[in-house]
Amino acid sequence: MTTHREGIFVKGLWVEDPEPGYQSTLVEEVGLTSAPLESMSFYFQSYCKDYTRDFMLCKNETNDPKHCLKEGRRVTRCAMDLIGKLKKHCDPEWKSHWNCLDMKNHHFWECRNEEKPLNDCVFNNL
Amino acid sequence: MPSYSQDLPPEGGFPTSIRYQRYIPKRGPSGFTLFVASFAIMGYGWYWVLESNNERRELSREKAWARIHLVPLLQAETDRDIVRRLEAAKKREQVIIDNQAPTVKEQRNFQALDLKAKTPGVGRYGGYDPKQAQPVYHTDRYVAPTFLLLPKEKIMNSQWWRGSKLFLKNPAYHERDDFSSKLEEKNF
């Protein structure tokens, strides 16, 4: 479902201006890089189960991106919520975990020592 | 019988302190035990290999699941991005359509980036028919646009450091020097 082709640019590269006047302020984008996202993915799945399921079921109906914008916004909002909570309660453990992942080529099995306190923290607080 | 001079042992044999016979005792594990031992060691190694294969499979499963769980988040972002870009492209095309001469406008009656709008010249079953104006796609499903119109001013010439096509003697059709991107005007 996350498939879209790269554009084939014939005469040169395309530079897109940010088009004004589009509803880009409805939801704040998740400005995360890959390591923190990956380390929080399992918690994200259980925390935002309803919204993600809703979104995927909606996506199943049609390929149209416009059809599922609302559910997508809900998913992003839930993710931002989770990130805020993680930052508030579990910031040091989460940070050490994703720093470790960055060092170890995103190998989950090499960061079990940091994962354990993160699991405990998340279990206790969320 | 002639008497020969031979190098014989002395009378009564050699003293027993001198060892003259070969002495290769049978000692150590037998051949069978050697085979068994090597197979045992190899079997132990194979067992661990299979265990670690299973372990690796579980780890890659964990990696796959981590990515799968993130799919809705990333897909939502991509959706928003795509919708924004398509709307922008539609606006650009609409501007071009509005700037046409009035006679051309009512003659051709273009729609901006709508694959299910009635395009003049497209006949039913796909053939060219100047009198008909059928949509390109007749289905109810969503159809993503294959081509997008990009204005010339915003196109950046491809830089040499972005993947080189410097020494290509047989470039692709659209990269040859005599390629012209202007469509031939047909009478619609």
PDB file of C-alpha atoms in Angstrom:
ATOM      1  CA  MET A   1       0.000   0.000   0.000  1.00  0.00           C
ATOM      2  CA  THR A   2       2.953   2.331   0.420  1.00  0.00           C
ATOM      3  CA  THR A   3       3.752   2.003  -3.243  1.00  0.00           C
ATOM      4  CA  HIS A   4       4.092   4.925  -5.504  1.00  0.00           C
ATOM      5  CA  ARG A   5       6.385   5.257  -8.487  1.00  0.00           C
ATOM      6  CA  GLU A   6       9.197   7.697  -8.773  1.00  0.00           C
ATOM      7  CA  GLY A   7       8.467  10.326 -11.365  1.00  0.00           C
ATOM      8  CA  ILE A   8      10.358  10.132 -14.652  1.00  0.00           C
ATOM      9  CA  PHE A   9      11.653  13.617 -15.377  1.00  0.00           C
ATOM     10  CA  VAL A  10      12.515  13.977 -19.029  1.00  0.00           C
ATOM     11  CA  LYS A  11      14.029  17.406 -19.426  1.00  0.00           C
ATOM     12  CA  GLY A  12      15.331  18.111 -15.968  1.00  0.00           C
ATOM     13  CA  LEU A  13      14.577  17.968 -12.296  1.00  0.00           C
ATOM     14  CA  TRP A  14      11.382  19.366 -10.882  1.00  0.00           C
ATOM     15  CA  VAL A  15      11.397  21.802  -8.019  1.00  0.00           C
ATOM     16  CA  GLU A  16       8.054  22.216  -6.283  1.00  0.00           C
ATOM     17  CA  ASP A  17       7.089  25.467  -4.605  1.00  0.00           C
ATOM     18  CA  PRO A  18       5.103  25.138  -1.440  1.00  0.00           C
ATOM     19  CA  GLU A  19       1.653  25.982  -2.716  1.00  0.00           C
ATOM     20  CA  PRO A  20      -0.066  28.424  -0.459  1.00  0.00           C
ATOM     21  CA  GLY A  21      -3.663  28.213   0.496  1.00  0.00           C
ATOM     22  CA  TYR A  22      -3.869  24.509   1.158  1.00  0.00           C
ATOM     23  CA  GLN A  23      -5.081  23.210   4.480  1.00  0.00           C
ATOM     24  CA  SER A  24      -1.638  22.290   5.729  1.00  0.00           C
ATOM     25  CA  THR A  25      -2.263  23.471   9.242  1.00  0.00           C
ATOM     26  CA  LEU A  26      -4.916  20.993  10.230  1.00  0.00           C
ATOM     27  CA  VAL A  27      -2.508  18.612  11.814  1.00  0.00           C
ATOM     28  CA  GLU A  28       1.078  18.897  12.928  1.00  0.00           C
ATOM     29  CA  GLU A  29       3.374  16.584  11.030  1.00  0.00           C
ATOM     30  CA  VAL A  30       5.377  13.950  12.812  1.00  0.00           C
ATOM     31  CA  GLY A  31       8.869  15.331  12.475  1.00  0.00           C
ATOM     32  CA  LEU A  32      10.752  12.225  13.545  1.00  0.00           C
ATOM     33  CA  THR A  33      13.638  10.390  11.980  1.00  0.00           C
ATOM     34  CA  SER A  34      13.697   6.667  11.639  1.00  0.00           C
ATOM     35  CA  ALA A  35      15.365   5.471  14.836  1.00  0.00           C
ATOM     36  CA  PRO A  36      12.904   6.898  17.370  1.00  0.00           C
ATOM     37  CA  LEU A  37      10.034   5.862  15.148  1.00  0.00           C
ATOM     38  CA  GLU A  38      11.265   2.320  14.984  1.00  0.00           C
ATOM     39  CA  SER A  39      11.874   2.042  18.655  1.00  0.00           C
ATOM     40  CA  MET A  40       8.368   3.274  19.397  1.00  0.00           C
ATOM     41  CA  SER A  41       6.643   1.295  16.655  1.00  0.00           C
ATOM     42  CA  PHE A  42       5.445  -1.521  18.868  1.00  0.00           C
ATOM     43  CA  TYR A  43       4.049   0.866  21.432  1.00  0.00           C
ATOM     44  CA  PHE A  44       2.473   2.906  18.663  1.00  0.00           C
ATOM     45  CA  GLN A  45       0.713  -0.194  17.423  1.00  0.00           C
ATOM     46  CA  SER A  46      -0.922  -0.972  20.727  1.00  0.00           C
ATOM     47  CA  TYR A  47      -1.597   2.613  21.720  1.00  0.00           C
ATOM     48  CA  CYS A  48      -3.193   3.724  18.466  1.00  0.00           C
ATOM     49  CA  LYS A  49      -4.790   0.443  17.473  1.00  0.00           C
ATOM     50  CA  ASP A  50      -8.263   1.832  16.809  1.00  0.00           C
ATOM     51  CA  TYR A  51      -7.136   4.675  14.626  1.00  0.00           C
ATOM     52  CA  THR A  52      -4.681   2.630  12.587  1.00  0.00           C
ATOM     53  CA  ARG A  53      -7.246  -0.096  12.010  1.00  0.00           C
ATOM     54  CA  ASP A  54      -9.789   2.471  10.975  1.00  0.00           C
ATOM     55  CA  PHE A  55      -7.313   4.017   8.574  1.00  0.00           C
ATOM     56  CA  MET A  56      -6.283   0.725   7.018  1.00  0.00           C
ATOM     57  CA  LEU A  57      -9.855  -0.418   6.580  1.00  0.00           C
ATOM     58  CA  CYS A  58     -10.648   2.864   4.922  1.00  0.00           C
ATOM     59  CA  LYS A  59      -7.611   2.490   2.690  1.00  0.00           C
ATOM     60  CA  ASN A  60      -8.751  -0.984   1.725  1.00  0.00           C
ATOM     61  CA  GLU A  61     -11.815   0.434   0.067  1.00  0.00           C
ATOM     62  CA  THR A  62     -10.087   2.595  -2.480  1.00  0.00           C
ATOM     63  CA  ASN A  63      -6.689   3.799  -3.612  1.00  0.00           C
ATOM     64  CA  ASP A  64      -7.787   7.410  -3.524  1.00  0.00           C
ATOM     65  CA  PRO A  65      -5.615   9.442  -1.153  1.00  0.00           C
ATOM     66  CA  LYS A  66      -8.363  11.996  -0.671  1.00  0.00           C
ATOM     67  CA  HIS A  67     -10.729   9.412   0.742  1.00  0.00           C
ATOM     68  CA  CYS A  68      -8.818   8.726   3.952  1.00  0.00           C
ATOM     69  CA  LEU A  69      -7.431  12.121   4.853  1.00  0.00           C
ATOM     70  CA  LYS A  70      -9.535  12.395   7.991  1.00  0.00           C
ATOM     71  CA  GLU A  71      -8.543   9.007   9.345  1.00  0.00           C
ATOM     72  CA  GLY A  72      -4.942   9.759   8.465  1.00  0.00           C
ATOM     73  CA  ARG A  73      -5.056  12.959  10.448  1.00  0.00           C
ATOM     74  CA  ARG A  74      -6.413  11.024  13.413  1.00  0.00           C
ATOM     75  CA  VAL A  75      -3.534   8.569  13.150  1.00  0.00           C
ATOM     76  CA  THR A  76      -0.963  11.343  13.063  1.00  0.00           C
ATOM     77  CA  ARG A  77      -2.589  13.070  15.985  1.00  0.00           C
ATOM     78  CA  CYS A  78      -2.496   9.859  18.008  1.00  0.00           C
ATOM     79  CA  ALA A  79       1.156   9.369  17.143  1.00  0.00           C
ATOM     80  CA  MET A  80       1.975  12.903  18.239  1.00  0.00           C
ATOM     81  CA  ASP A  81       0.103  12.247  21.452  1.00  0.00           C
ATOM     82  CA  LEU A  82       2.125   9.109  22.088  1.00  0.00           C
ATOM     83  CA  ILE A  83       5.378  10.915  21.369  1.00  0.00           C
ATOM     84  CA  GLY A  84       4.453  13.643  23.820  1.00  0.00           C
ATOM     85  CA  LYS A  85       3.687  11.093  26.496  1.00  0.00           C
ATOM     86  CA  LEU A  86       6.914   9.206  25.850  1.00  0.00           C
ATOM     87  CA  LYS A  87       8.871  12.414  26.093  1.00  0.00           C
ATOM     88  CA  LYS A  88       7.169  13.355  29.300  1.00  0.00           C
ATOM     89  CA  HIS A  89       7.453  10.063  31.168  1.00  0.00           C
ATOM     90  CA  CYS A  90      10.143   7.966  29.539  1.00  0.00           C
ATOM     91  CA  ASP A  91      12.453  10.414  27.883  1.00  0.00           C
ATOM     92  CA  PRO A  92      15.875   9.134  29.074  1.00  0.00           C
ATOM     93  CA  GLU A  93      15.124   5.473  28.405  1.00  0.00           C
ATOM     94  CA  TRP A  94      13.629   6.205  25.011  1.00  0.00           C
ATOM     95  CA  LYS A  95      16.522   8.429  24.062  1.00  0.00           C
ATOM     96  CA  SER A  96      19.109   5.846  25.095  1.00  0.00           C
ATOM     97  CA  HIS A  97      17.247   3.184  23.140  1.00  0.00           C
ATOM     98  CA  TRP A  98      17.115   5.037  19.916  1.00  0.00           C
ATOM     99  CA  ASN A  99      20.643   6.335  20.251  1.00  0.00           C
ATOM    100  CA  CYS A 100      21.707   2.731  20.679  1.00  0.00           C
ATOM    101  CA  LEU A 101      19.724   1.771  17.570  1.00  0.00           C
ATOM    102  CA  ASP A 102      21.458   4.499  15.632  1.00  0.00           C
ATOM    103  CA  MET A 103      24.804   3.088  16.689  1.00  0.00           C
ATOM    104  CA  LYS A 104      23.920  -0.507  15.898  1.00  0.00           C
ATOM    105  CA  ASN A 105      22.465  -0.240  12.414  1.00  0.00           C
ATOM    106  CA  HIS A 106      18.898  -0.510  13.741  1.00  0.00           C
ATOM    107  CA  HIS A 107      19.466  -4.017  14.963  1.00  0.00           C
ATOM    108  CA  PHE A 108      16.904  -4.585  17.633  1.00  0.00           C
ATOM    109  CA  TRP A 109      18.717  -7.521  19.162  1.00  0.00           C
ATOM    110  CA  GLU A 110      21.776  -5.466  19.983  1.00  0.00           C
ATOM    111  CA  CYS A 111      19.853  -3.027  22.100  1.00  0.00           C
ATOM    112  CA  ARG A 112      18.015  -5.323  24.454  1.00  0.00           C
ATOM    113  CA  ASN A 113      19.726  -3.797  27.468  1.00  0.00           C
ATOM    114  CA  GLU A 114      18.177  -0.450  26.699  1.00  0.00           C
ATOM    115  CA  GLU A 115      14.911  -1.950  25.589  1.00  0.00           C
ATOM    116  CA  LYS A 116      14.150  -3.553  28.924  1.00  0.00           C
ATOM    117  CA  PRO A 117      13.916  -0.368  31.021  1.00  0.00           C
ATOM    118  CA  LEU A 118      11.968   1.249  28.192  1.00  0.00           C
ATOM    119  CA  ASN A 119       9.475  -1.591  28.224  1.00  0.00           C
ATOM    120  CA  ASP A 120       9.112  -1.347  31.983  1.00  0.00           C
ATOM    121  CA  CYS A 121       8.699   2.400  31.850  1.00  0.00           C
ATOM    122  CA  VAL A 122       6.079   2.250  29.118  1.00  0.00           C
ATOM    123  CA  PHE A 123       4.239  -0.544  30.883  1.00  0.00           C
ATOM    124  CA  ASN A 124       4.118   1.396  34.102  1.00  0.00           C
ATOM    125  CA  ASN A 125       3.182   4.734  32.695  1.00  0.00           C
ATOM    126  CA  LEU A 126       1.016   4.109  29.627  1.00  0.00           C
TER     127      LEU A 126
ATOM    128  CA  MET B   1      78.922 -75.554  -0.243  1.00  0.00           C
ATOM    129  CA  PRO B   2      80.976 -72.377  -0.218  1.00  0.00           C
ATOM    130  CA  SER B   3      80.980 -70.430   3.035  1.00  0.00           C
ATOM    131  CA  TYR B   4      79.592 -66.888   2.788  1.00  0.00           C
ATOM    132  CA  SER B   5      80.379 -64.052   5.015  1.00  0.00           C
ATOM    133  CA  GLN B   6      77.034 -62.728   6.301  1.00  0.00           C
ATOM    134  CA  ASP B   7      76.088 -60.135   8.783  1.00  0.00           C
ATOM    135  CA  LEU B   8      74.243 -62.342  11.243  1.00  0.00           C
ATOM    136  CA  PRO B   9      73.103 -61.667  14.782  1.00  0.00           C
ATOM    137  CA  PRO B  10      75.429 -62.922  17.463  1.00  0.00           C
ATOM    138  CA  GLU B  11      74.925 -66.265  19.278  1.00  0.00           C
ATOM    139  CA  GLY B  12      71.834 -66.248  21.468  1.00  0.00           C
ATOM    140  CA  GLY B  13      70.302 -63.300  19.765  1.00  0.00           C
ATOM    141  CA  PHE B  14      70.768 -59.622  20.389  1.00  0.00           C
ATOM    142  CA  PRO B  15      70.630 -58.362  23.939  1.00  0.00           C
ATOM    143  CA  THR B  16      67.083 -57.445  24.879  1.00  0.00           C
ATOM    144  CA  SER B  17      68.026 -53.850  25.555  1.00  0.00           C
ATOM    145  CA  ILE B  18      68.353 -53.264  21.801  1.00  0.00           C
ATOM    146  CA  ARG B  19      64.954 -52.924  20.139  1.00  0.00           C
ATOM    147  CA  TYR B  20      65.265 -54.135  16.529  1.00  0.00           C
ATOM    148  CA  GLN B  21      61.653 -55.081  15.763  1.00  0.00           C
ATOM    149  CA  ARG B  22      59.065 -52.534  14.684  1.00  0.00           C
ATOM    150  CA  TYR B  23      56.819 -51.365  17.471  1.00  0.00           C
ATOM    151  CA  ILE B  24      53.573 -49.666  16.407  1.00  0.00           C
ATOM    152  CA  PRO B  25      51.061 -50.329  19.176  1.00  0.00           C
ATOM    153  CA  LYS B  26      47.343 -50.126  18.654  1.00  0.00           C
ATOM    154  CA  ARG B  27      46.304 -47.332  20.887  1.00  0.00           C
ATOM    155  CA  GLY B  28      43.771 -44.472  20.973  1.00  0.00           C
ATOM    156  CA  PRO B  29      40.173 -44.510  19.724  1.00  0.00           C
ATOM    157  CA  SER B  30      39.209 -46.921  17.042  1.00  0.00           C
ATOM    158  CA  GLY B  31      38.070 -45.820  13.633  1.00  0.00           C
ATOM    159  CA  PHE B  32      34.462 -46.238  14.528  1.00  0.00           C
ATOM    160  CA  THR B  33      34.755 -43.981  17.567  1.00  0.00           C
ATOM    161  CA  LEU B  34      36.530 -41.397  15.483  1.00  0.00           C
ATOM    162  CA  PHE B  35      33.658 -41.273  13.029  1.00  0.00           C
ATOM    163  CA  VAL B  36      31.134 -41.136  15.837  1.00  0.00           C
ATOM    164  CA  ALA B  37      33.022 -38.338  17.575  1.00  0.00           C
ATOM    165  CA  SER B  38      33.344 -36.228  14.430  1.00  0.00           C
ATOM    166  CA  PHE B  39      29.692 -36.690  13.564  1.00  0.00           C
ATOM    167  CA  ALA B  40      28.778 -35.768  17.090  1.00  0.00           C
ATOM    168  CA  ILE B  41      30.762 -32.559  16.926  1.00  0.00           C
ATOM    169  CA  MET B  42      29.374 -31.716  13.511  1.00  0.00           C
ATOM    170  CA  GLY B  43      25.883 -32.560  14.670  1.00  0.00           C
ATOM    171  CA  TYR B  44      26.266 -30.232  17.587  1.00  0.00           C
ATOM    172  CA  GLY B  45      27.420 -27.519  15.215  1.00  0.00           C
ATOM    173  CA  TRP B  46      24.556 -28.189  12.804  1.00  0.00           C
ATOM    174  CA  TYR B  47      22.093 -28.060  15.641  1.00  0.00           C
ATOM    175  CA  TRP B  48      23.301 -24.603  16.575  1.00  0.00           C
ATOM    176  CA  VAL B  49      23.196 -23.526  12.951  1.00  0.00           C
ATOM    177  CA  LEU B  50      19.548 -24.504  12.697  1.00  0.00           C
ATOM    178  CA  GLU B  51      18.787 -22.820  16.014  1.00  0.00           C
ATOM    179  CA  SER B  52      20.419 -19.617  14.869  1.00  0.00           C
ATOM    180  CA  ASN B  53      18.525 -19.751  11.577  1.00  0.00           C
ATOM    181  CA  ASN B  54      15.303 -19.894  13.547  1.00  0.00           C
ATOM    182  CA  GLU B  55      16.519 -17.069  15.728  1.00  0.00           C
ATOM    183  CA  ARG B  56      17.396 -14.983  12.680  1.00  0.00           C
ATOM    184  CA  ARG B  57      13.991 -15.632  11.207  1.00  0.00           C
ATOM    185  CA  GLU B  58      12.355 -14.401  14.392  1.00  0.00           C
ATOM    186  CA  LEU B  59      14.536 -11.302  14.398  1.00  0.00           C
ATOM    187  CA  SER B  60      13.687 -10.435  10.821  1.00  0.00           C
ATOM    188  CA  ARG B  61      10.058 -11.021  11.725  1.00  0.00           C
ATOM    189  CA  GLU B  62      10.435  -8.488  14.506  1.00  0.00           C
ATOM    190  CA  LYS B  63      12.010  -6.040  12.071  1.00  0.00           C
ATOM    191  CA  ALA B  64       9.213  -6.578   9.573  1.00  0.00           C
ATOM    192  CA  TRP B  65       6.554  -6.080  12.217  1.00  0.00           C
ATOM    193  CA  ALA B  66       8.173  -2.895  13.442  1.00  0.00           C
ATOM    194  CA  ARG B  67       7.955  -1.539   9.918  1.00  0.00           C
ATOM    195  CA  ILE B  68       4.427  -2.807   9.397  1.00  0.00           C
ATOM    196  CA  HIS B  69       3.227  -1.065  12.533  1.00  0.00           C
ATOM    197  CA  LEU B  70       4.572   2.197  11.191  1.00  0.00           C
ATOM    198  CA  VAL B  71       2.827   1.906   7.827  1.00  0.00           C
ATOM    199  CA  PRO B  72      -0.383   3.789   8.689  1.00  0.00           C
ATOM    200  CA  LEU B  73       1.555   6.738  10.024  1.00  0.00           C
ATOM    201  CA  LEU B  74       3.757   7.061   6.973  1.00  0.00           C
ATOM    202  CA  GLN B  75       0.911   6.344   4.591  1.00  0.00           C
ATOM    203  CA  ALA B  76      -1.158   9.116   6.145  1.00  0.00           C
ATOM    204  CA  GLU B  77       1.698  11.547   5.631  1.00  0.00           C
ATOM    205  CA  THR B  78       2.210  10.440   2.055  1.00  0.00           C
ATOM    206  CA  ASP B  79      -1.492  10.753   1.338  1.00  0.00           C
ATOM    207  CA  ARG B  80      -1.549  14.319   2.535  1.00  0.00           C
ATOM    208  CA  ASP B  81       1.515  15.098   0.462  1.00  0.00           C
ATOM    209  CA  ILE B  82       0.052  13.532  -2.684  1.00  0.00           C
ATOM    210  CA  VAL B  83      -3.264  15.314  -2.298  1.00  0.00           C
ATOM    211  CA  ARG B  84      -1.501  18.618  -1.816  1.00  0.00           C
ATOM    212  CA  ARG B  85       0.629  18.127  -4.913  1.00  0.00           C
ATOM    213  CA  LEU B  86      -2.274  17.013  -7.087  1.00  0.00           C
ATOM    214  CA  GLU B  87      -4.343  19.976  -6.027  1.00  0.00           C
ATOM    215  CA  ALA B  88      -1.443  22.261  -6.883  1.00  0.00           C
ATOM    216  CA  ALA B  89      -1.056  20.643 -10.302  1.00  0.00           C
ATOM    217  CA  LYS B  90      -4.764  21.011 -10.918  1.00  0.00           C
ATOM    218  CA  LYS B  91      -4.595  24.695 -10.066  1.00  0.00           C
ATOM    219  CA  ARG B  92      -1.694  25.160 -12.427  1.00  0.00           C
ATOM    220  CA  GLU B  93      -3.561  23.520 -15.276  1.00  0.00           C
ATOM    221  CA  GLN B  94      -6.669  25.506 -14.548  1.00  0.00           C
ATOM    222  CA  VAL B  95      -4.662  28.714 -14.844  1.00  0.00           C
ATOM    223  CA  ILE B  96      -3.411  27.633 -18.244  1.00  0.00           C
ATOM    224  CA  ILE B  97      -6.910  26.723 -19.353  1.00  0.00           C
ATOM    225  CA  ASP B  98      -8.299  30.034 -18.210  1.00  0.00           C
ATOM    226  CA  ASN B  99      -5.645  31.899 -20.135  1.00  0.00           C
ATOM    227  CA  GLN B 100      -6.644  30.423 -23.458  1.00  0.00           C
ATOM    228  CA  ALA B 101      -8.242  32.473 -26.180  1.00  0.00           C
ATOM    229  CA  PRO B 102     -12.072  32.421 -25.831  1.00  0.00           C
ATOM    230  CA  THR B 103     -12.664  30.737 -29.194  1.00  0.00           C
ATOM    231  CA  VAL B 104     -10.253  27.982 -28.343  1.00  0.00           C
ATOM    232  CA  LYS B 105     -11.774  27.641 -24.910  1.00  0.00           C
ATOM    233  CA  GLU B 106     -15.248  26.924 -26.103  1.00  0.00           C
ATOM    234  CA  GLN B 107     -14.006  24.818 -28.960  1.00  0.00           C
ATOM    235  CA  ARG B 108     -11.863  22.481 -26.940  1.00  0.00           C
ATOM    236  CA  ASN B 109     -13.432  22.655 -23.490  1.00  0.00           C
ATOM    237  CA  PHE B 110     -10.554  21.201 -21.495  1.00  0.00           C
ATOM    238  CA  GLN B 111     -10.836  20.090 -17.885  1.00  0.00           C
ATOM    239  CA  ALA B 112      -7.954  20.365 -15.496  1.00  0.00           C
ATOM    240  CA  LEU B 113      -6.406  17.055 -14.382  1.00  0.00           C
ATOM    241  CA  ASP B 114      -9.562  15.042 -14.292  1.00  0.00           C
ATOM    242  CA  LEU B 115      -9.160  11.651 -15.827  1.00  0.00           C
ATOM    243  CA  LYS B 116     -12.873  10.986 -15.841  1.00  0.00           C
ATOM    244  CA  ALA B 117     -13.880  14.230 -17.505  1.00  0.00           C
ATOM    245  CA  LYS B 118     -15.220  14.276 -21.030  1.00  0.00           C
ATOM    246  CA  THR B 119     -12.223  14.879 -23.284  1.00  0.00           C
ATOM    247  CA  PRO B 120     -13.011  16.047 -26.798  1.00  0.00           C
ATOM    248  CA  GLY B 121     -11.646  13.710 -29.408  1.00  0.00           C
ATOM    249  CA  VAL B 122     -11.814  10.543 -27.377  1.00  0.00           C
ATOM    250  CA  GLY B 123     -14.417   8.158 -28.724  1.00  0.00           C
ATOM    251  CA  ARG B 124     -16.094   5.301 -26.974  1.00  0.00           C
ATOM    252  CA  TYR B 125     -13.760   2.268 -26.852  1.00  0.00           C
ATOM    253  CA  GLY B 126     -10.723   4.501 -27.136  1.00  0.00           C
ATOM    254  CA  GLY B 127     -10.589   5.434 -30.773  1.00  0.00           C
ATOM    255  CA  TYR B 128     -10.134   8.935 -32.097  1.00  0.00           C
ATOM    256  CA  ASP B 129     -13.401  10.602 -32.962  1.00  0.00           C
ATOM    257  CA  PRO B 130     -13.551  14.367 -33.284  1.00  0.00           C
ATOM    258  CA  LYS B 131     -17.296  14.457 -32.745  1.00  0.00           C
ATOM    259  CA  GLN B 132     -17.355  12.571 -29.462  1.00  0.00           C
ATOM    260  CA  ALA B 133     -16.160  13.613 -26.036  1.00  0.00           C
ATOM    261  CA  GLN B 134     -15.917  10.598 -23.781  1.00  0.00           C
ATOM    262  CA  PRO B 135     -13.968  10.329 -20.543  1.00  0.00           C
ATOM    263  CA  VAL B 136     -10.667   8.493 -20.684  1.00  0.00           C
ATOM    264  CA  TYR B 137     -11.532   6.152 -17.807  1.00  0.00           C
ATOM    265  CA  HIS B 138     -15.025   4.790 -17.392  1.00  0.00           C
ATOM    266  CA  THR B 139     -14.511   3.055 -14.087  1.00  0.00           C
ATOM    267  CA  ASP B 140     -15.687   4.127 -10.669  1.00  0.00           C
ATOM    268  CA  ARG B 141     -12.365   3.317  -9.058  1.00  0.00           C
ATOM    269  CA  TYR B 142      -9.782   5.942  -8.338  1.00  0.00           C
ATOM    270  CA  VAL B 143      -7.247   6.338 -11.131  1.00  0.00           C
ATOM    271  CA  ALA B 144      -3.929   7.985 -10.334  1.00  0.00           C
ATOM    272  CA  PRO B 145      -2.627  10.318 -13.038  1.00  0.00           C
ATOM    273  CA  THR B 146       0.269   8.890 -15.003  1.00  0.00           C
ATOM    274  CA  PHE B 147       1.438  12.176 -16.469  1.00  0.00           C
ATOM    275  CA  LEU B 148       1.561  15.584 -14.910  1.00  0.00           C
ATOM    276  CA  LEU B 149       2.061  18.889 -16.644  1.00  0.00           C
ATOM    277  CA  LEU B 150       5.022  20.806 -15.270  1.00  0.00           C
ATOM    278  CA  PRO B 151       5.730  24.388 -16.273  1.00  0.00           C
ATOM    279  CA  LYS B 152       9.038  25.041 -17.936  1.00  0.00           C
ATOM    280  CA  GLU B 153      10.143  27.827 -15.631  1.00  0.00           C
ATOM    281  CA  LYS B 154      10.396  25.637 -12.599  1.00  0.00           C
ATOM    282  CA  ILE B 155      12.345  22.837 -14.161  1.00  0.00           C
ATOM    283  CA  MET B 156      15.970  22.634 -13.120  1.00  0.00           C
ATOM    284  CA  ASN B 157      18.461  21.298 -15.580  1.00  0.00           C
ATOM    285  CA  SER B 158      19.826  18.010 -14.391  1.00  0.00           C
ATOM    286  CA  GLN B 159      23.171  18.573 -12.720  1.00  0.00           C
ATOM    287  CA  TRP B 160      26.188  16.557 -13.673  1.00  0.00           C
ATOM    288  CA  TRP B 161      26.785  15.490 -10.138  1.00  0.00           C
ATOM    289  CA  ARG B 162      23.375  13.897  -9.775  1.00  0.00           C
ATOM    290  CA  GLY B 163      24.219  10.647 -11.518  1.00  0.00           C
ATOM    291  CA  SER B 164      26.262  11.076 -14.619  1.00  0.00           C
ATOM    292  CA  LYS B 165      25.185  10.561 -18.215  1.00  0.00           C
ATOM    293  CA  LEU B 166      28.347  12.191 -19.494  1.00  0.00           C
ATOM    294  CA  PHE B 167      29.901   9.567 -21.687  1.00  0.00           C
ATOM    295  CA  LEU B 168      26.851   7.881 -23.080  1.00  0.00           C
ATOM    296  CA  LYS B 169      27.078   7.572 -26.836  1.00  0.00           C
ATOM    297  CA  ASN B 170      23.626   6.130 -27.298  1.00  0.00           C
ATOM    298  CA  PRO B 171      21.322   8.160 -25.097  1.00  0.00           C
ATOM    299  CA  ALA B 172      17.689   7.407 -24.583  1.00  0.00           C
ATOM    300  CA  TYR B 173      15.206   8.818 -27.080  1.00  0.00           C
ATOM    301  CA  HIS B 174      14.198  11.687 -24.912  1.00  0.00           C
ATOM    302  CA  GLU B 175      17.788  12.628 -24.269  1.00  0.00           C
ATOM    303  CA  ARG B 176      18.950  12.831 -27.861  1.00  0.00           C
ATOM    304  CA  ASP B 177      19.816  16.232 -29.224  1.00  0.00           C
ATOM    305  CA  ASP B 178      17.149  16.181 -31.899  1.00  0.00           C
ATOM    306  CA  PHE B 179      14.315  15.344 -29.535  1.00  0.00           C
ATOM    307  CA  SER B 180      11.566  17.911 -29.401  1.00  0.00           C
ATOM    308  CA  SER B 181       9.030  17.854 -26.622  1.00  0.00           C
ATOM    309  CA  LYS B 182       6.452  19.857 -28.509  1.00  0.00           C
ATOM    310  CA  LEU B 183       3.476  17.743 -29.421  1.00  0.00           C
ATOM    311  CA  GLU B 184       2.500  17.917 -33.028  1.00  0.00           C
ATOM    312  CA  GLU B 185      -0.667  19.925 -33.372  1.00  0.00           C
ATOM    313  CA  LYS B 186      -3.458  17.785 -34.640  1.00  0.00           C
ATOM    314  CA  ASN B 187      -6.788  18.968 -35.824  1.00  0.00           C
ATOM    315  CA  PHE B 188      -9.177  18.098 -33.097  1.00  0.00           C
TER     316      PHE B 188
END
